[in-house]
PDB file of C-alpha atoms and ligand atoms in Angstrom:
ATOM      1  CA  MET A   1     115.641  39.867  69.446  1.00 88.00           C
ATOM      2  CA  SER A   2     115.685  36.339  70.826  1.00 94.00           C
ATOM      3  CA  ASN A   3     114.111  33.431  68.927  1.00 97.00           C
ATOM      4  CA  ILE A   4     112.283  32.543  72.166  1.00 98.00           C
ATOM      5  CA  LEU A   5     109.318  34.436  73.575  1.00 98.00           C
ATOM      6  CA  VAL A   6     107.906  34.293  77.097  1.00 98.00           C
ATOM      7  CA  ALA A   7     104.319  35.615  76.903  1.00 98.00           C
ATOM      8  CA  TYR A   8     102.210  35.801  80.039  1.00 98.00           C
ATOM      9  CA  TRP A   9      99.077  37.142  81.643  1.00 98.00           C
ATOM     10  CA  THR A  10      98.818  37.764  85.382  1.00 98.00           C
ATOM     11  CA  ALA A  11      96.078  38.969  87.721  1.00 98.00           C
ATOM     12  CA  THR A  12      98.161  39.717  90.823  1.00 98.00           C
ATOM     13  CA  GLY A  13     101.794  39.385  89.707  1.00 98.00           C
ATOM     14  CA  ASN A  14     102.676  35.794  90.662  1.00 98.00           C
ATOM     15  CA  THR A  15     102.814  34.413  87.126  1.00 98.00           C
ATOM     16  CA  GLN A  16     104.667  37.559  86.085  1.00 98.00           C
ATOM     17  CA  ALA A  17     107.328  36.799  88.707  1.00 98.00           C
ATOM     18  CA  MET A  18     107.648  33.301  87.235  1.00 98.00           C
ATOM     19  CA  ALA A  19     107.799  34.687  83.692  1.00 99.00           C
ATOM     20  CA  VAL A  20     110.675  37.019  84.560  1.00 98.00           C
ATOM     21  CA  LYS A  21     112.708  34.042  85.781  1.00 98.00           C
ATOM     22  CA  VAL A  22     111.765  31.724  82.899  1.00 98.00           C
ATOM     23  CA  ALA A  23     112.806  34.465  80.462  1.00 98.00           C
ATOM     24  CA  GLU A  24     116.058  34.979  82.348  1.00 98.00           C
ATOM     25  CA  GLY A  25     116.873  31.257  82.059  1.00 98.00           C
ATOM     26  CA  ALA A  26     115.878  31.026  78.411  1.00 98.00           C
ATOM     27  CA  ASN A  27     117.460  34.343  77.415  1.00 98.00           C
ATOM     28  CA  ALA A  28     114.053  35.084  75.912  1.00 98.00           C
ATOM     29  CA  ASP A  29     112.078  38.182  75.059  1.00 98.00           C
ATOM     30  CA  LEU A  30     109.501  38.830  77.794  1.00 98.00           C
ATOM     31  CA  LYS A  31     106.060  40.266  77.003  1.00 98.00           C
ATOM     32  CA  GLU A  32     102.810  40.647  78.858  1.00 98.00           C
ATOM     33  CA  ILE A  33     100.125  39.657  76.328  1.00 98.00           C
ATOM     34  CA  SER A  34      98.874  43.236  75.945  1.00 98.00           C
ATOM     35  CA  GLU A  35     102.372  44.148  74.706  1.00 98.00           C
ATOM     36  CA  ILE A  36     102.466  41.757  71.760  1.00 98.00           C
ATOM     37  CA  SER A  37      99.975  40.775  69.091  1.00 98.00           C
ATOM     38  CA  PRO A  38      99.242  37.094  68.478  1.00 98.00           C
ATOM     39  CA  GLU A  39     100.675  37.543  64.954  1.00 98.00           C
ATOM     40  CA  ASP A  40     103.964  38.922  66.271  1.00 98.00           C
ATOM     41  CA  ALA A  41     104.167  36.197  68.926  1.00 98.00           C
ATOM     42  CA  LEU A  42     103.987  33.566  66.188  1.00 98.00           C
ATOM     43  CA  GLN A  43     107.147  34.966  64.601  1.00 97.00           C
ATOM     44  CA  TYR A  44     109.142  33.361  67.420  1.00 98.00           C
ATOM     45  CA  GLU A  45     110.565  29.877  67.017  1.00 97.00           C
ATOM     46  CA  LYS A  46     109.606  28.822  70.557  1.00 98.00           C
ATOM     47  CA  ILE A  47     107.082  30.284  72.977  1.00 98.00           C
ATOM     48  CA  ALA A  48     106.675  29.757  76.732  1.00 98.00           C
ATOM     49  CA  PHE A  49     103.181  30.780  77.859  1.00 98.00           C
ATOM     50  CA  GLY A  50     102.373  31.804  81.422  1.00 98.00           C
ATOM     51  CA  CYS A  51      98.824  31.873  82.762  1.00 98.00           C
ATOM     52  CA  PRO A  52      97.539  31.455  86.343  1.00 98.00           C
ATOM     53  CA  ALA A  53      94.597  29.321  87.500  1.00 98.00           C
ATOM     54  CA  MET A  54      91.403  31.339  87.354  1.00 98.00           C
ATOM     55  CA  GLY A  55      89.186  28.289  87.807  1.00 95.00           C
ATOM     56  CA  ASP A  56      89.311  24.524  87.419  1.00 92.00           C
ATOM     57  CA  THR A  57      89.443  24.891  83.663  1.00 95.00           C
ATOM     58  CA  PHE A  58      92.006  26.747  81.595  1.00 96.00           C
ATOM     59  CA  GLU A  59      89.188  28.548  79.765  1.00 96.00           C
ATOM     60  CA  GLU A  60      88.259  30.495  82.890  1.00 97.00           C
ATOM     61  CA  ALA A  61      91.336  32.691  82.446  1.00 97.00           C
ATOM     62  CA  GLU A  62      89.296  34.680  79.949  1.00 97.00           C
ATOM     63  CA  GLU A  63      91.691  37.571  79.354  1.00 97.00           C
ATOM     64  CA  PHE A  64      94.484  35.182  78.447  1.00 98.00           C
ATOM     65  CA  LEU A  65      92.192  32.882  76.467  1.00 98.00           C
ATOM     66  CA  GLU A  66      90.981  35.681  74.226  1.00 98.00           C
ATOM     67  CA  TRP A  67      94.578  36.388  73.136  1.00 98.00           C
ATOM     68  CA  TYR A  68      95.682  32.746  73.071  1.00 98.00           C
ATOM     69  CA  GLU A  69      92.807  31.595  70.873  1.00 97.00           C
ATOM     70  CA  GLN A  70      93.950  34.011  68.183  1.00 97.00           C
ATOM     71  CA  LEU A  71      97.301  32.264  67.813  1.00 97.00           C
ATOM     72  CA  GLU A  72      96.386  28.709  68.770  1.00 96.00           C
ATOM     73  CA  ALA A  73      95.894  27.516  65.194  1.00 95.00           C
ATOM     74  CA  GLY A  74      99.327  28.905  64.309  1.00 96.00           C
ATOM     75  CA  LEU A  75     101.112  26.810  66.928  1.00 96.00           C
ATOM     76  CA  GLU A  76     101.274  23.811  64.582  1.00 93.00           C
ATOM     77  CA  GLY A  77     104.625  22.107  64.991  1.00 93.00           C
ATOM     78  CA  LYS A  78     105.923  24.886  67.226  1.00 97.00           C
ATOM     79  CA  LYS A  79     107.835  24.130  70.433  1.00 98.00           C
ATOM     80  CA  ILE A  80     105.939  25.526  73.390  1.00 98.00           C
ATOM     81  CA  ALA A  81     106.127  25.444  77.182  1.00 98.00           C
ATOM     82  CA  ILE A  82     103.459  26.369  79.726  1.00 98.00           C
ATOM     83  CA  PHE A  83     103.675  27.580  83.297  1.00 98.00           C
ATOM     84  CA  GLY A  84     101.670  29.494  85.866  1.00 98.00           C
ATOM     85  CA  SER A  85     100.732  30.130  89.465  1.00 98.00           C
ATOM     86  CA  PHE A  86      97.783  28.619  91.315  1.00 98.00           C
ATOM     87  CA  GLY A  87      96.167  28.937  94.710  1.00 98.00           C
ATOM     88  CA  TRP A  88      94.899  25.537  95.768  1.00 96.00           C
ATOM     89  CA  GLY A  89      94.177  22.019  94.577  1.00 92.00           C
ATOM     90  CA  SER A  90      96.391  20.042  92.252  1.00 92.00           C
ATOM     91  CA  GLY A  91      96.598  22.216  89.182  1.00 95.00           C
ATOM     92  CA  GLU A  92      93.456  21.143  87.340  1.00 96.00           C
ATOM     93  CA  TRP A  93      93.691  24.118  84.966  1.00 97.00           C
ATOM     94  CA  MET A  94      97.144  22.985  83.842  1.00 97.00           C
ATOM     95  CA  GLU A  95      95.872  19.470  83.123  1.00 97.00           C
ATOM     96  CA  ASP A  96      93.070  21.038  81.141  1.00 96.00           C
ATOM     97  CA  TRP A  97      95.495  23.272  79.206  1.00 97.00           C
ATOM     98  CA  THR A  98      97.830  20.302  78.581  1.00 98.00           C
ATOM     99  CA  ASP A  99      94.922  18.268  77.202  1.00 97.00           C
ATOM    100  CA  ARG A 100      93.969  21.173  74.956  1.00 97.00           C
ATOM    101  CA  ILE A 101      97.521  21.324  73.579  1.00 97.00           C
ATOM    102  CA  GLY A 102      97.436  17.543  73.127  1.00 95.00           C
ATOM    103  CA  GLN A 103      94.664  18.018  70.578  1.00 94.00           C
ATOM    104  CA  THR A 104      97.000  20.135  68.431  1.00 94.00           C
ATOM    105  CA  THR A 105     100.336  19.446  66.750  1.00 94.00           C
ATOM    106  CA  ALA A 106     102.236  21.885  68.975  1.00 97.00           C
ATOM    107  CA  VAL A 107     105.223  20.217  70.661  1.00 98.00           C
ATOM    108  CA  LEU A 108     104.876  20.613  74.416  1.00 98.00           C
ATOM    109  CA  PHE A 109     108.075  20.883  76.462  1.00 98.00           C
ATOM    110  CA  GLU A 110     108.265  18.742  79.628  1.00 97.00           C
ATOM    111  CA  GLU A 111     105.608  18.835  82.324  1.00 96.00           C
ATOM    112  CA  PRO A 112     104.089  22.295  82.914  1.00 98.00           C
ATOM    113  CA  LEU A 113     105.759  24.324  85.646  1.00 98.00           C
ATOM    114  CA  MET A 114     103.570  25.519  88.516  1.00 98.00           C
ATOM    115  CA  ALA A 115     104.100  27.625  91.630  1.00 98.00           C
ATOM    116  CA  ASN A 116     101.729  27.962  94.563  1.00 98.00           C
ATOM    117  CA  GLU A 117     100.856  31.689  94.845  1.00 98.00           C
ATOM    118  CA  ALA A 118     104.003  33.884  94.834  1.00 98.00           C
ATOM    119  CA  PRO A 119     107.033  31.858  93.690  1.00 98.00           C
ATOM    120  CA  SER A 120     109.448  30.969  96.515  1.00 98.00           C
ATOM    121  CA  SER A 121     113.178  31.271  95.910  1.00 98.00           C
ATOM    122  CA  ASP A 122     113.185  27.532  95.097  1.00 98.00           C
ATOM    123  CA  ASP A 123     110.353  28.105  92.630  1.00 98.00           C
ATOM    124  CA  GLU A 124     112.322  30.961  91.076  1.00 98.00           C
ATOM    125  CA  ASP A 125     115.351  28.690  90.662  1.00 98.00           C
ATOM    126  CA  ALA A 126     113.073  26.083  89.067  1.00 98.00           C
ATOM    127  CA  CYS A 127     111.781  28.753  86.666  1.00 98.00           C
ATOM    128  CA  VAL A 128     115.312  29.735  85.604  1.00 98.00           C
ATOM    129  CA  SER A 129     116.223  26.090  85.089  1.00 98.00           C
ATOM    130  CA  PHE A 130     112.965  25.430  83.178  1.00 98.00           C
ATOM    131  CA  GLY A 131     113.836  28.341  80.887  1.00 98.00           C
ATOM    132  CA  GLN A 132     117.399  27.100  80.379  1.00 98.00           C
ATOM    133  CA  ARG A 133     116.208  23.630  79.408  1.00 98.00           C
ATOM    134  CA  PHE A 134     113.503  25.056  77.147  1.00 98.00           C
ATOM    135  CA  SER A 135     116.126  27.092  75.294  1.00 98.00           C
ATOM    136  CA  GLN A 136     117.939  23.824  74.492  1.00 98.00           C
ATOM    137  CA  PHE A 137     114.770  21.919  73.604  1.00 97.00           C
TER     138      PHE A 137
HETATM  139  C1  LIG B   1      88.960  34.880  90.113  1.00 56.02           C
HETATM  140  C2  LIG B   1      89.996  33.925  90.633  1.00 56.02           C
HETATM  141  C3  LIG B   1      89.790  32.559  90.484  1.00 56.02           C
HETATM  142  C4  LIG B   1      90.743  31.648  90.941  1.00 56.02           C
HETATM  143  N1  LIG B   1      90.518  30.316  90.777  1.00 56.02           N
HETATM  144  C5  LIG B   1      91.475  29.421  91.162  1.00 56.02           C
HETATM  145  C6  LIG B   1      91.294  28.017  90.959  1.00 56.02           C
HETATM  146  O1  LIG B   1      90.263  27.563  90.469  1.00 56.02           O
HETATM  147  N2  LIG B   1      92.281  27.187  91.346  1.00 56.02           N
HETATM  148  C7  LIG B   1      93.418  27.634  91.935  1.00 56.02           C
HETATM  149  O2  LIG B   1      94.295  26.834  92.249  1.00 56.02           O
HETATM  150  N3  LIG B   1      93.617  28.964  92.147  1.00 56.02           N
HETATM  151  C8  LIG B   1      92.681  29.869  91.774  1.00 56.02           C
HETATM  152  N4  LIG B   1      92.871  31.200  91.985  1.00 56.02           N
HETATM  153  C9  LIG B   1      94.097  31.633  92.677  1.00 56.02           C
HETATM  154  C10 LIG B   1      95.160  32.116  91.711  1.00 56.02           C
HETATM  155  O3  LIG B   1      95.439  31.165  90.710  1.00 56.02           O
HETATM  156  C11 LIG B   1      96.452  32.397  92.485  1.00 56.02           C
HETATM  157  O4  LIG B   1      96.234  33.423  93.432  1.00 56.02           O
HETATM  158  C12 LIG B   1      97.603  32.775  91.578  1.00 56.02           C
HETATM  159  O5  LIG B   1      98.770  32.917  92.358  1.00 56.02           O
HETATM  160  C13 LIG B   1      97.328  34.064  90.825  1.00 56.02           C
HETATM  161  O6  LIG B   1      98.390  34.251  89.936  1.00 56.02           O
HETATM  162  P1  LIG B   1      98.704  35.686  89.333  1.00 56.02           P
HETATM  163  O7  LIG B   1      99.261  36.519  90.467  1.00 56.02           O
HETATM  164  O8  LIG B   1      99.699  35.431  88.257  1.00 56.02           O
HETATM  165  O9  LIG B   1      97.434  36.232  88.813  1.00 56.02           O
HETATM  166  C14 LIG B   1      91.927  32.124  91.566  1.00 56.02           C
HETATM  167  C15 LIG B   1      92.124  33.493  91.719  1.00 56.02           C
HETATM  168  C16 LIG B   1      91.185  34.385  91.260  1.00 56.02           C
HETATM  169  C17 LIG B   1      91.419  35.866  91.428  1.00 56.02           C
END
């Protein structure tokens, strides 16, 4: 078992494709959120969360939010990263999610990583590199 978890939700597979590459770079355990309880996720030292844009606000990704809210209070002082795929605009949901994390004591790694729809090969390389840097964070 790694001390790093990549936990994601995906509607059509794009954020999953990112998660696979982030986990590869970080040498992390990879779980779709239905595969791991919030309690078990909190056992990891670091967590990278993947969630796509399902609206202008982070909260519109309801399936992910339901799981995430159960562990949010336990993220105190924990090193976390966030990433996800979007369809249009400038990533408003990520700004919203970043602001939400800013109201906690979780330690957010770098700027969130985003890919437009299915990750390109450049996006996949960026995901691997993001994961590598997160593992050293
Ligand atoms: C119900 C729904 C709402 C969406 N709302 C947004 C949005 O507000 N902004 C945006 O950039 N993309 C939006 N998208 C597009 C998705 O974020 C995009 O297709 C993304 O690649 C999906 O990632 P996934 O394959 O990991 O689910 C929406 C998609 C769906 C199905």
